[in-house]
Amino acid sequence: MSNNMRLTLKIWRQGGKYKGEFVTYKLDNVNEHMSFLEMLDVLNEQLIANREEPVAFEHDCREGICGTCSLVIDGRAHGPMKGTTTCQLHMRHYKDGETIVIEPFRAKAFPVIRDLVVDRSSFDRIIQSGGYVNVNTGQAQDANAIPIEKDQAGEAFDAAACIGCGACVAACPNASAMLFTSAKVSHLALLPQGMVERKKRVLEMVAQMDKEGFGKCSNVTACEAECPKEISVGNIARLNREYIAASLASETTN
Amino acid sequence: MLISAQDSVSLRTKCSRNITKKPTHHFMSWFTKFLVSSIGQKFIMSLTGIFLMLFLIVHLLGNLQLLNDDGGDAFNAYTYFMTHNPLIKTISYLLYATILLHAWQGIALWQQNKASRGASRYAVNHVRSNERASRNMAWLGIVIFIFILLHMWQFWFQMKFGTLPAVEVTAYDHPVKDLFTPVAAAFSNMFYVLFYVVSMVVIAFHLWHGFWSSFQTLGLNHKKYTPLIKIVGVAYAVLIPAAFAVIPLVFYFTRA
Ligand code: HEM
Ligand code: SF4
Ligand code: FES
């Protein structure tokens, strides 16, 4: 086990004594089996030992399912590996002596709170505006009570894999939240349980997305390339279709 | 029927009255809401873009008449037809409006998107090679717009308001304006030919992304047909501008 990787980190610091600037740190005891976040833990221990303010970054599950970790690493949301969250990125993908630039997600709708932590509550408000289904209360229904065609269920499941991390926004030159919103709309629009609010949902989620100040999709597809769950831009086409149909063809007049 | 707790309460209190709310808004409300929404603005880009792409085909068919080595006979007959047929004249006004709308909406989106990205930029940017056109649609569009302005000044304005000499053509029994002569003159100018060819390359990049993008924006994707749309898009983006560019090159190198 090699415990001697040396790295130079250029990390965005913002808040406290930092006005919003890159600060360079050296680490000389990085283990290749560490995850990227464990590497940052080591840095923070070193900073605390030196009585310096540790770097603020977000994490929770550390197993790629919660969507809390973020970071733009050398210009790429969640780092260089395809279909991988930052917490699942391992230091074996880096070489001894490398310099790594670490920045927060940048978008007007994701303001920086401190260092590498951004406020992603705009995503919560998009979900609140329509990302739900109404169900009858009482005993839970049998899981297979409503038959769903297998491919359809599979496609809904692929969309449901979105962990709401915001990497799509971070990667998009327009800071558009279309991949996220389209995943949420698709997941419910493909299932019979989502039919009740189908039109209302897409109208309100897009309205909220616009209100939050996210950009307008230019179909660049950088989102799909960086998404840790490899959500397809086919969902964006579905969102467009659902929205155009709901706007122009629904009986809703306001 | 599934109803939320909130709705069911309001239903109960209202059940003696009409459940469906009376529409409180008129046509312009939902329609303008759609047009100013993110997807609505892109909808405008897509429809105007598709109209412009169809127009380019018609325009190319006309320009190809220039390749007939007939001293401009077919070309001049064609330009007469295009400027006198009432249907075509109507469509041409629609076309001018479309260009302006597409350009205006495109620049507006560009500015809105810059604002959404925010004031602080990434220190390191990772741009995949397939994103070079799509990330620069506005710059490509601005070059196309300049080309269109110059192009209109040079040929369209001359045709409409200039004092072009009249010539006889076989297709009509009366003389028509001779646009062929100024076109041939322009195409013997090295700088104009260069500018023209570069502009066609710019249009090719714009459509390399734009063709597929316009379908995606309308929500027209399909597992079976999207791969085909992408292939047709690339073919269109390469072949149509290339065919336009060939004409001045032929004039410059073989007729000058
Ligand atoms: C021959 C002329 C032109 C054609 C055929 C054309 C075609 C297209 C098409 C098909 C799209 C894709 C629409 C979509 O993504 O849904 C597009 C996008 C765009 N066009 Fe054009 N265009 C032309 C001229 C222009 C001009 C003159 C400008 C601006 C000055 C312009 C600016 C843009 C911009 C900014 C976009 C990207 C919009 C976005 O995705 O956010 N285009 N164009
Ligand atoms: S679509 Fe992908 S990148 Fe965007 S929030 Fe969902 S998981 Fe993250
Ligand atoms: S910390 Fe949960 S996905 Fe990375």
Coordinates of C-alpha atoms and ligand atoms in Angstrom, one line a residue:
Chain A
M1 CA 0.0 0.0 0.0
S2 CA 1.5 3.2 -1.1
N3 CA 1.0 6.0 1.4
N4 CA 3.2 8.5 -0.2
M5 CA 1.4 10.3 -3.0
R6 CA 2.2 14.0 -3.0
L7 CA -0.4 16.4 -4.3
T8 CA -0.8 20.1 -4.8
L9 CA -4.3 21.3 -4.2
K10 CA -5.6 24.6 -5.4
I11 CA -8.9 25.1 -3.5
W12 CA -11.4 27.9 -3.7
R13 CA -11.8 29.5 -0.3
Q14 CA -14.7 31.9 0.4
G15 CA -15.9 33.2 3.7
G16 CA -14.2 34.1 7.0
K17 CA -10.8 35.6 6.1
Y18 CA -11.1 34.6 2.5
K19 CA -12.6 37.0 0.0
G20 CA -13.1 34.3 -2.6
E21 CA -9.7 33.1 -3.9
F22 CA -7.7 30.1 -4.6
V23 CA -5.4 28.9 -1.8
T24 CA -2.7 26.3 -2.5
Y25 CA -2.1 23.4 -0.2
K26 CA 0.4 20.6 -0.2
L27 CA -0.3 17.1 0.9
D28 CA 2.5 14.5 1.0
N29 CA 0.8 11.5 2.6
V30 CA -2.1 10.6 0.3
N31 CA -3.0 7.0 0.0
E32 CA -4.1 5.8 -3.4
H33 CA -7.0 3.8 -1.8
M34 CA -8.5 7.0 -0.3
S35 CA -11.6 8.5 -1.8
F36 CA -11.4 12.1 -2.9
L37 CA -13.3 13.2 0.2
E38 CA -11.0 11.2 2.5
M39 CA -8.1 13.0 0.9
L40 CA -9.9 16.3 1.8
D41 CA -10.4 14.9 5.3
V42 CA -6.7 14.4 5.6
L43 CA -6.1 18.0 4.4
N44 CA -8.6 19.3 7.0
E45 CA -6.9 17.3 9.8
Q46 CA -3.7 18.9 8.8
L47 CA -5.3 22.4 8.7
I48 CA -6.8 21.9 12.1
A49 CA -3.5 20.7 13.6
N50 CA -2.0 23.9 12.2
R51 CA -4.8 25.9 13.8
E52 CA -6.2 26.9 10.4
E53 CA -9.8 27.0 9.2
P54 CA -10.7 23.6 7.6
V55 CA -12.1 23.6 4.0
A56 CA -15.9 23.4 4.0
F57 CA -17.3 20.8 1.6
E58 CA -20.5 18.8 1.6
H59 CA -20.9 15.0 2.0
D60 CA -23.3 12.6 3.5
C61 CA -23.6 9.0 2.4
R62 CA -20.2 8.7 0.8
E63 CA -21.5 5.8 -1.3
G64 CA -22.8 7.7 -4.3
I65 CA -26.5 7.6 -3.6
C66 CA -27.5 10.8 -1.7
G67 CA -26.3 13.6 -4.0
T68 CA -24.8 15.7 -1.3
C69 CA -21.2 15.7 -2.4
S70 CA -20.4 18.2 -5.1
L71 CA -17.1 19.9 -6.3
V72 CA -15.8 20.8 -9.7
I73 CA -12.5 19.0 -9.9
D74 CA -10.1 20.2 -12.7
G75 CA -13.1 21.7 -14.5
R76 CA -15.3 18.7 -14.2
A77 CA -18.3 18.3 -11.9
H78 CA -17.6 15.2 -9.7
G79 CA -14.2 14.9 -11.2
P80 CA -12.8 13.0 -14.2
M81 CA -14.5 9.6 -13.9
K82 CA -17.6 8.8 -15.9
G83 CA -20.8 8.0 -13.9
T84 CA -19.0 8.6 -10.6
T85 CA -19.8 11.0 -7.7
T86 CA -17.0 12.8 -5.9
C87 CA -17.3 10.5 -2.9
Q88 CA -16.8 7.5 -5.1
L89 CA -13.8 8.9 -6.9
H90 CA -10.6 7.3 -5.7
M91 CA -7.1 8.7 -5.5
R92 CA -5.7 5.9 -7.5
H93 CA -6.8 7.9 -10.6
Y94 CA -4.3 10.5 -9.7
K95 CA -0.5 10.5 -10.1
D96 CA 2.2 11.4 -7.6
G97 CA 3.1 15.1 -7.9
E98 CA -0.2 16.1 -9.6
T99 CA -1.9 19.5 -9.1
I100 CA -5.7 19.4 -8.6
V101 CA -7.9 22.5 -8.9
I102 CA -11.1 22.2 -6.7
E103 CA -13.9 24.7 -7.2
P104 CA -17.5 24.9 -6.0
F105 CA -20.4 24.4 -8.4
R106 CA -21.0 27.7 -10.0
A107 CA -24.5 29.0 -11.0
K108 CA -26.6 32.0 -10.0
A109 CA -29.2 29.6 -8.6
F110 CA -26.5 27.8 -6.5
P111 CA -24.9 30.6 -4.5
V112 CA -21.7 29.8 -2.6
I113 CA -22.3 29.5 1.2
R114 CA -18.7 28.9 2.2
D115 CA -15.6 27.5 0.4
L116 CA -16.9 24.6 -1.7
V117 CA -20.4 24.5 -0.2
V118 CA -23.3 25.9 -2.3
D119 CA -26.9 26.4 -1.6
R120 CA -28.9 23.9 -3.7
S121 CA -32.3 24.6 -2.1
S122 CA -33.5 25.8 -5.5
F123 CA -33.7 22.1 -6.4
D124 CA -35.8 21.4 -3.3
R125 CA -38.2 24.2 -4.4
I126 CA -38.5 22.7 -7.9
I127 CA -39.4 19.3 -6.4
Q128 CA -41.9 21.0 -4.0
S129 CA -43.6 22.7 -6.9
G130 CA -44.7 19.4 -8.5
G131 CA -42.3 16.4 -8.0
Y132 CA -44.9 14.4 -6.1
V133 CA -47.9 12.1 -6.5
N134 CA -51.1 12.0 -4.5
V135 CA -51.9 8.6 -3.0
N136 CA -54.8 7.3 -1.0
T137 CA -54.1 7.0 2.7
G138 CA -54.5 3.7 4.5
Q139 CA -52.9 0.4 3.9
A140 CA -50.1 0.4 1.4
Q141 CA -51.1 -1.0 -1.9
D142 CA -49.5 -4.3 -3.1
A143 CA -46.4 -3.4 -5.0
N144 CA -47.5 -5.1 -8.2
A145 CA -51.2 -4.0 -8.1
I146 CA -50.7 -1.8 -11.1
P147 CA -49.2 -3.6 -14.1
I148 CA -46.5 -1.5 -15.9
E149 CA -44.8 -2.5 -19.1
K150 CA -41.2 -3.6 -18.4
D151 CA -39.4 -1.2 -20.7
Q152 CA -41.5 1.7 -19.5
A153 CA -40.8 0.8 -15.9
G154 CA -37.1 0.5 -16.8
E155 CA -37.1 4.0 -18.4
A156 CA -38.9 5.5 -15.4
F157 CA -36.4 3.8 -13.1
D158 CA -33.4 5.2 -15.1
A159 CA -34.8 8.7 -14.7
A160 CA -35.5 8.1 -11.0
A161 CA -31.8 7.3 -10.5
C162 CA -31.2 11.1 -10.4
I163 CA -29.8 11.9 -7.0
G164 CA -30.4 15.6 -7.3
C165 CA -26.7 16.5 -6.9
G166 CA -26.7 19.5 -9.3
A167 CA -23.7 18.4 -11.4
C168 CA -25.8 19.0 -14.5
V169 CA -26.2 22.6 -13.6
A170 CA -22.5 22.9 -12.7
A171 CA -21.4 21.4 -16.0
C172 CA -23.9 23.4 -18.2
P173 CA -22.5 26.5 -19.9
N174 CA -25.9 28.0 -19.3
A175 CA -26.3 26.7 -15.7
S176 CA -29.5 25.1 -16.9
A177 CA -31.4 22.6 -14.6
M178 CA -33.1 20.9 -17.5
L179 CA -31.5 17.5 -16.9
F180 CA -32.5 17.4 -13.3
T181 CA -36.0 18.7 -13.9
S182 CA -36.5 16.4 -16.9
A183 CA -35.4 13.4 -14.9
K184 CA -38.0 14.2 -12.2
V185 CA -40.8 14.9 -14.6
S186 CA -40.0 11.8 -16.7
H187 CA -39.8 9.5 -13.8
L188 CA -43.4 10.4 -12.8
A189 CA -44.8 11.0 -16.3
L190 CA -43.8 7.4 -17.3
L191 CA -45.7 5.7 -14.5
P192 CA -49.5 5.4 -14.1
Q193 CA -49.2 6.7 -10.6
G194 CA -48.0 10.0 -12.0
M195 CA -50.8 10.6 -14.4
V196 CA -53.1 12.5 -12.1
E197 CA -50.8 15.6 -11.9
R198 CA -49.1 15.0 -15.2
K199 CA -49.9 18.3 -16.9
K200 CA -49.9 20.4 -13.7
R201 CA -46.6 19.0 -12.6
V202 CA -44.7 19.8 -15.8
L203 CA -46.1 23.4 -15.9
E204 CA -45.3 24.1 -12.3
M205 CA -41.9 22.5 -12.2
V206 CA -40.7 24.4 -15.3
A207 CA -42.2 27.6 -13.9
Q208 CA -40.3 27.1 -10.7
M209 CA -37.1 26.2 -12.5
D210 CA -37.3 29.4 -14.5
K211 CA -38.1 31.4 -11.4
E212 CA -35.0 30.1 -9.6
G213 CA -32.9 31.7 -12.4
F214 CA -31.5 28.6 -14.0
G215 CA -30.5 29.0 -17.7
K216 CA -32.2 27.8 -20.9
C217 CA -31.1 24.6 -22.4
S218 CA -29.0 24.9 -25.6
N219 CA -28.7 21.1 -25.9
V220 CA -25.0 21.2 -25.3
T221 CA -25.3 17.8 -23.5
A222 CA -22.4 18.6 -21.1
C223 CA -24.9 17.6 -18.3
E224 CA -25.3 14.1 -19.6
A225 CA -21.5 13.7 -19.9
E226 CA -21.0 14.8 -16.3
C227 CA -24.0 13.3 -14.6
P228 CA -22.9 10.7 -12.1
K229 CA -26.0 8.7 -12.7
E230 CA -25.7 9.0 -16.5
I231 CA -29.2 10.5 -16.9
S232 CA -30.0 10.7 -20.6
V233 CA -30.8 14.0 -22.4
G234 CA -33.6 12.0 -24.0
N235 CA -35.4 13.0 -20.8
I236 CA -35.0 16.7 -21.8
A237 CA -36.7 16.0 -25.0
R238 CA -39.5 14.4 -23.1
L239 CA -39.7 17.4 -20.8
N240 CA -40.0 19.7 -23.8
R241 CA -42.7 17.5 -25.3
E242 CA -44.6 17.3 -22.0
Y243 CA -44.3 21.1 -21.4
I244 CA -45.3 22.1 -25.0
A245 CA -48.3 19.7 -24.9
A246 CA -49.4 20.8 -21.5
S247 CA -49.0 24.5 -22.4
L248 CA -50.7 24.4 -25.8
A249 CA -53.1 21.6 -25.5
S250 CA -54.3 21.4 -21.9
E251 CA -57.5 23.0 -20.9
T252 CA -55.7 25.0 -18.2
T253 CA -56.1 28.6 -19.2
N254 CA -54.2 30.5 -16.6
Chain B
M1 CA -59.9 9.3 -8.4
L2 CA -57.0 10.5 -6.4
I3 CA -57.2 13.8 -4.7
S4 CA -55.0 15.5 -2.2
A5 CA -56.2 16.3 1.2
Q6 CA -56.1 19.9 0.5
D7 CA -58.2 19.6 -2.7
S8 CA -60.7 17.3 -1.1
V9 CA -61.5 19.9 1.6
S10 CA -62.0 22.5 -1.0
L11 CA -64.1 20.1 -3.0
R12 CA -66.3 19.4 -0.1
T13 CA -66.9 23.1 0.7
K14 CA -67.6 23.8 -2.9
C15 CA -69.6 20.7 -4.0
S16 CA -72.9 22.4 -4.3
R17 CA -71.3 24.9 -6.7
N18 CA -69.6 24.3 -9.9
I19 CA -66.4 22.4 -9.3
T20 CA -64.5 23.5 -12.3
K21 CA -63.1 27.0 -11.8
K22 CA -64.2 29.5 -14.4
P23 CA -61.2 30.5 -16.6
T24 CA -60.0 33.8 -15.2
H25 CA -57.4 34.5 -17.8
H26 CA -57.8 35.0 -21.5
F27 CA -55.7 33.7 -24.5
M28 CA -52.8 36.0 -24.1
S29 CA -52.1 34.9 -20.5
W30 CA -51.3 31.3 -21.1
F31 CA -49.8 31.9 -24.5
T32 CA -47.4 34.7 -23.4
K33 CA -46.5 32.6 -20.3
F34 CA -45.5 29.8 -22.7
L35 CA -43.6 32.1 -25.0
V36 CA -41.5 33.7 -22.3
S37 CA -40.8 30.4 -20.4
S38 CA -37.4 28.8 -20.9
I39 CA -38.9 26.1 -23.1
G40 CA -41.1 28.6 -25.0
Q41 CA -38.2 30.8 -25.9
K42 CA -36.4 27.7 -27.2
F43 CA -39.5 26.7 -29.1
I44 CA -39.3 30.0 -30.9
M45 CA -35.6 29.4 -31.7
S46 CA -36.4 25.9 -33.0
L47 CA -39.4 26.9 -35.3
T48 CA -37.6 29.9 -36.7
G49 CA -34.4 27.9 -37.2
I50 CA -36.3 25.1 -39.0
F51 CA -38.0 27.7 -41.3
L52 CA -34.5 29.2 -42.1
M53 CA -33.1 25.7 -42.8
L54 CA -36.0 25.1 -45.3
F55 CA -35.4 28.4 -46.9
L56 CA -31.7 27.7 -47.4
I57 CA -32.6 24.7 -49.6
V58 CA -34.8 26.9 -51.8
H59 CA -32.2 29.6 -51.9
L60 CA -29.6 27.0 -52.9
L61 CA -31.7 25.6 -55.7
G62 CA -31.8 29.2 -57.1
N63 CA -28.1 29.8 -56.7
L64 CA -27.3 26.5 -58.5
Q65 CA -28.7 28.2 -61.6
L66 CA -25.5 30.2 -61.6
L67 CA -23.6 27.1 -62.5
N68 CA -25.4 26.9 -65.9
D69 CA -22.9 28.3 -68.3
D70 CA -25.6 30.4 -70.0
G71 CA -24.5 33.9 -69.2
G72 CA -27.0 34.2 -66.5
D73 CA -30.1 33.3 -68.5
A74 CA -31.6 30.7 -66.1
F75 CA -30.4 32.7 -63.0
N76 CA -32.0 36.0 -64.1
A77 CA -35.3 34.3 -65.0
Y78 CA -35.2 32.7 -61.5
T79 CA -34.6 36.0 -59.7
Y80 CA -37.4 37.6 -61.7
F81 CA -39.7 34.9 -60.7
M82 CA -38.7 35.1 -57.0
T83 CA -39.3 38.9 -56.9
H84 CA -42.6 38.9 -58.7
N85 CA -44.5 35.8 -57.6
P86 CA -47.0 37.1 -55.0
L87 CA -46.8 33.9 -52.9
I88 CA -43.0 34.0 -52.8
K89 CA -43.1 37.7 -52.0
T90 CA -45.3 37.1 -49.1
I91 CA -43.1 34.3 -47.8
S92 CA -40.1 36.6 -48.2
Y93 CA -41.5 39.1 -45.8
L94 CA -42.2 36.2 -43.4
L95 CA -38.5 35.3 -43.9
Y96 CA -37.2 38.7 -43.0
A97 CA -39.3 38.7 -39.9
T98 CA -38.1 35.2 -39.1
I99 CA -34.4 36.1 -39.4
L100 CA -34.9 39.1 -37.1
L101 CA -36.9 37.0 -34.6
H102 CA -34.4 34.2 -34.6
A103 CA -31.5 36.6 -34.1
W104 CA -33.3 38.7 -31.4
Q105 CA -34.4 35.6 -29.5
G106 CA -31.0 34.0 -29.8
I107 CA -29.2 37.0 -28.5
A108 CA -31.8 37.3 -25.7
L109 CA -31.2 33.7 -24.7
W110 CA -27.5 34.1 -24.8
Q111 CA -27.7 37.1 -22.4
Q112 CA -30.1 35.3 -20.1
N113 CA -27.9 32.3 -20.0
K114 CA -24.8 34.3 -19.2
A115 CA -26.7 35.9 -16.3
S116 CA -27.7 32.4 -15.1
R117 CA -24.1 31.2 -15.0
G118 CA -23.4 34.1 -12.7
A119 CA -20.6 36.5 -12.3
S120 CA -17.9 34.1 -11.0
R121 CA -16.5 31.8 -13.6
Y122 CA -14.7 28.5 -13.4
A123 CA -10.9 28.7 -13.3
V124 CA -10.7 25.5 -15.3
N125 CA -13.1 24.7 -18.1
H126 CA -13.5 21.3 -19.6
V127 CA -14.9 21.6 -23.1
R128 CA -15.6 18.3 -25.0
S129 CA -14.9 18.5 -28.7
N130 CA -18.6 17.8 -29.6
E131 CA -19.5 21.0 -27.6
R132 CA -17.6 23.5 -29.7
A133 CA -20.5 24.4 -32.0
S134 CA -23.2 24.3 -29.4
R135 CA -21.4 26.5 -26.9
N136 CA -20.8 29.1 -29.5
M137 CA -24.2 29.3 -31.3
A138 CA -24.5 33.1 -30.5
W139 CA -21.1 34.0 -31.9
L140 CA -21.7 31.8 -35.0
G141 CA -25.1 33.5 -35.3
I142 CA -23.7 37.0 -35.1
V143 CA -21.2 36.2 -38.0
I144 CA -24.1 34.8 -40.0
F145 CA -26.1 37.9 -39.3
I146 CA -23.3 40.2 -40.5
F147 CA -23.0 38.0 -43.6
I148 CA -26.8 38.3 -44.2
L149 CA -26.7 42.1 -43.9
L150 CA -23.8 42.4 -46.3
H151 CA -25.4 39.9 -48.6
M152 CA -28.7 41.8 -48.6
W153 CA -27.0 45.1 -49.2
Q154 CA -25.0 43.7 -52.1
F155 CA -27.6 41.7 -54.0
W156 CA -31.1 42.1 -52.5
F157 CA -30.9 45.9 -52.3
Q158 CA -29.5 46.1 -55.8
M159 CA -32.4 43.9 -57.1
K160 CA -35.0 45.9 -55.3
F161 CA -33.8 49.4 -55.4
G162 CA -30.7 49.5 -57.5
T163 CA -30.5 50.5 -61.2
L164 CA -29.7 47.2 -62.8
P165 CA -29.7 47.0 -66.6
A166 CA -32.4 44.9 -68.2
V167 CA -31.6 41.8 -70.3
E168 CA -33.6 39.4 -72.4
V169 CA -34.1 35.9 -71.0
T170 CA -35.6 32.8 -72.7
A171 CA -38.2 32.2 -70.0
Y172 CA -40.0 35.5 -70.4
D173 CA -41.0 37.6 -73.4
H174 CA -39.9 40.8 -71.7
P175 CA -36.6 42.0 -70.4
V176 CA -35.7 41.3 -66.7
K177 CA -33.2 42.9 -64.3
D178 CA -29.7 41.5 -64.8
L179 CA -28.6 40.4 -61.3
F180 CA -26.2 38.0 -62.8
T181 CA -23.6 40.6 -63.8
P182 CA -23.1 42.0 -60.3
V183 CA -23.0 38.5 -58.8
A184 CA -20.4 37.4 -61.3
A185 CA -18.4 40.6 -60.5
A186 CA -18.6 39.9 -56.7
F187 CA -17.5 36.3 -57.3
S188 CA -14.4 37.4 -59.1
N189 CA -13.3 39.4 -56.1
M190 CA -10.9 37.3 -54.0
F191 CA -11.9 39.0 -50.7
Y192 CA -15.6 38.5 -51.3
V193 CA -15.1 34.9 -52.2
L194 CA -13.1 34.3 -49.1
F195 CA -15.6 36.0 -46.9
Y196 CA -18.4 34.0 -48.5
V197 CA -16.6 30.7 -48.0
V198 CA -15.8 31.5 -44.4
S199 CA -19.4 32.4 -43.8
M200 CA -20.5 29.1 -45.2
V201 CA -18.2 27.3 -42.8
V202 CA -19.7 29.3 -40.0
I203 CA -23.3 28.3 -41.1
A204 CA -22.1 24.7 -41.3
F205 CA -21.0 24.8 -37.6
H206 CA -24.2 26.5 -36.6
L207 CA -26.3 23.8 -38.2
W208 CA -24.0 21.0 -37.2
H209 CA -25.5 21.6 -33.8
G210 CA -28.7 23.4 -34.8
F211 CA -30.3 20.8 -36.9
W212 CA -30.5 18.1 -34.3
S213 CA -31.0 20.7 -31.5
S214 CA -34.2 22.0 -33.2
F215 CA -35.7 18.5 -33.1
Q216 CA -34.7 18.0 -29.5
T217 CA -36.2 21.4 -28.5
L218 CA -39.5 20.4 -30.0
G219 CA -39.4 17.1 -28.0
L220 CA -39.1 15.1 -31.2
N221 CA -36.8 12.4 -30.1
H222 CA -37.3 8.7 -30.5
K223 CA -35.1 5.7 -30.0
K224 CA -35.6 4.6 -33.7
Y225 CA -35.4 8.0 -35.4
T226 CA -33.1 10.2 -33.4
P227 CA -30.0 8.5 -34.8
L228 CA -31.3 9.2 -38.3
I229 CA -32.1 12.8 -37.5
K230 CA -28.5 13.3 -36.3
I231 CA -27.1 11.7 -39.5
V232 CA -29.3 13.8 -41.7
G233 CA -28.4 16.9 -39.6
V234 CA -24.7 16.4 -40.1
A235 CA -25.2 15.7 -43.8
Y236 CA -27.3 18.8 -44.2
A237 CA -24.8 20.9 -42.2
V238 CA -22.0 19.9 -44.4
L239 CA -23.6 19.5 -47.9
I240 CA -25.8 22.6 -48.0
P241 CA -23.1 25.2 -47.0
A242 CA -20.6 23.3 -49.2
A243 CA -22.9 23.5 -52.2
F244 CA -23.3 27.3 -51.6
A245 CA -19.6 27.7 -51.3
V246 CA -18.8 25.8 -54.5
I247 CA -20.5 28.4 -56.6
P248 CA -18.3 31.5 -55.9
L249 CA -15.3 29.1 -56.0
V250 CA -16.3 27.9 -59.5
F251 CA -16.7 31.5 -60.6
Y252 CA -13.4 32.6 -59.1
F253 CA -11.3 29.8 -60.5
T254 CA -12.9 29.0 -63.8
R255 CA -14.7 32.1 -65.0
A256 CA -12.8 35.1 -63.9
Ligands
HEM1 C1 -29.1 30.9 -42.1 C2 -29.5 31.4 -41.0 C3 -29.7 30.6 -39.7 C4 -30.2 29.3 -39.6 C5 -30.6 28.3 -40.7 C6 -30.2 29.0 -38.2 C7 -30.7 27.8 -37.6 C8 -30.7 27.6 -36.3 C9 -31.2 26.4 -35.7 C10 -31.9 25.2 -36.4 C11 -31.0 26.4 -34.3 C12 -31.4 25.4 -33.3 C13 -32.6 25.8 -32.5 C14 -32.7 25.0 -31.2 O1 -31.7 24.7 -30.6 O2 -33.9 24.6 -30.9 C15 -30.4 27.7 -34.1 C16 -30.0 28.1 -32.8 C17 -29.4 29.4 -32.6 N1 -29.3 30.4 -33.5 FE1 -29.5 30.2 -35.5 N2 -29.8 30.1 -37.5 C18 -29.5 31.1 -38.4 C19 -29.0 32.3 -38.1 C20 -28.8 32.8 -36.9 C21 -28.5 34.2 -36.6 C22 -28.4 35.3 -37.6 C23 -28.3 34.3 -35.2 C24 -28.0 35.5 -34.3 C25 -27.6 36.6 -34.6 C26 -28.6 33.0 -34.7 C27 -28.5 32.7 -33.3 C28 -28.7 31.5 -32.8 C29 -28.5 31.1 -31.4 C30 -28.0 32.0 -30.3 C31 -29.0 29.8 -31.3 C32 -28.9 28.9 -30.0 C33 -30.2 29.1 -29.2 C34 -30.0 28.2 -27.9 O3 -29.9 27.0 -28.1 O4 -30.0 28.8 -26.8 N3 -28.8 32.1 -35.7 N4 -30.2 28.4 -35.3
SF4_2 S1 -29.5 14.7 -13.6 FE1 -27.6 13.8 -12.9 S2 -26.2 15.5 -12.6 FE2 -28.3 16.4 -12.6 S3 -29.0 16.4 -10.5 FE3 -29.6 14.4 -11.3 S4 -27.9 13.0 -10.8 FE4 -27.1 15.0 -10.5
FES3 S1 -21.8 11.9 -0.4 FE1 -23.7 11.0 -1.0 S2 -23.5 10.9 -3.2 FE2 -21.5 11.6 -2.6

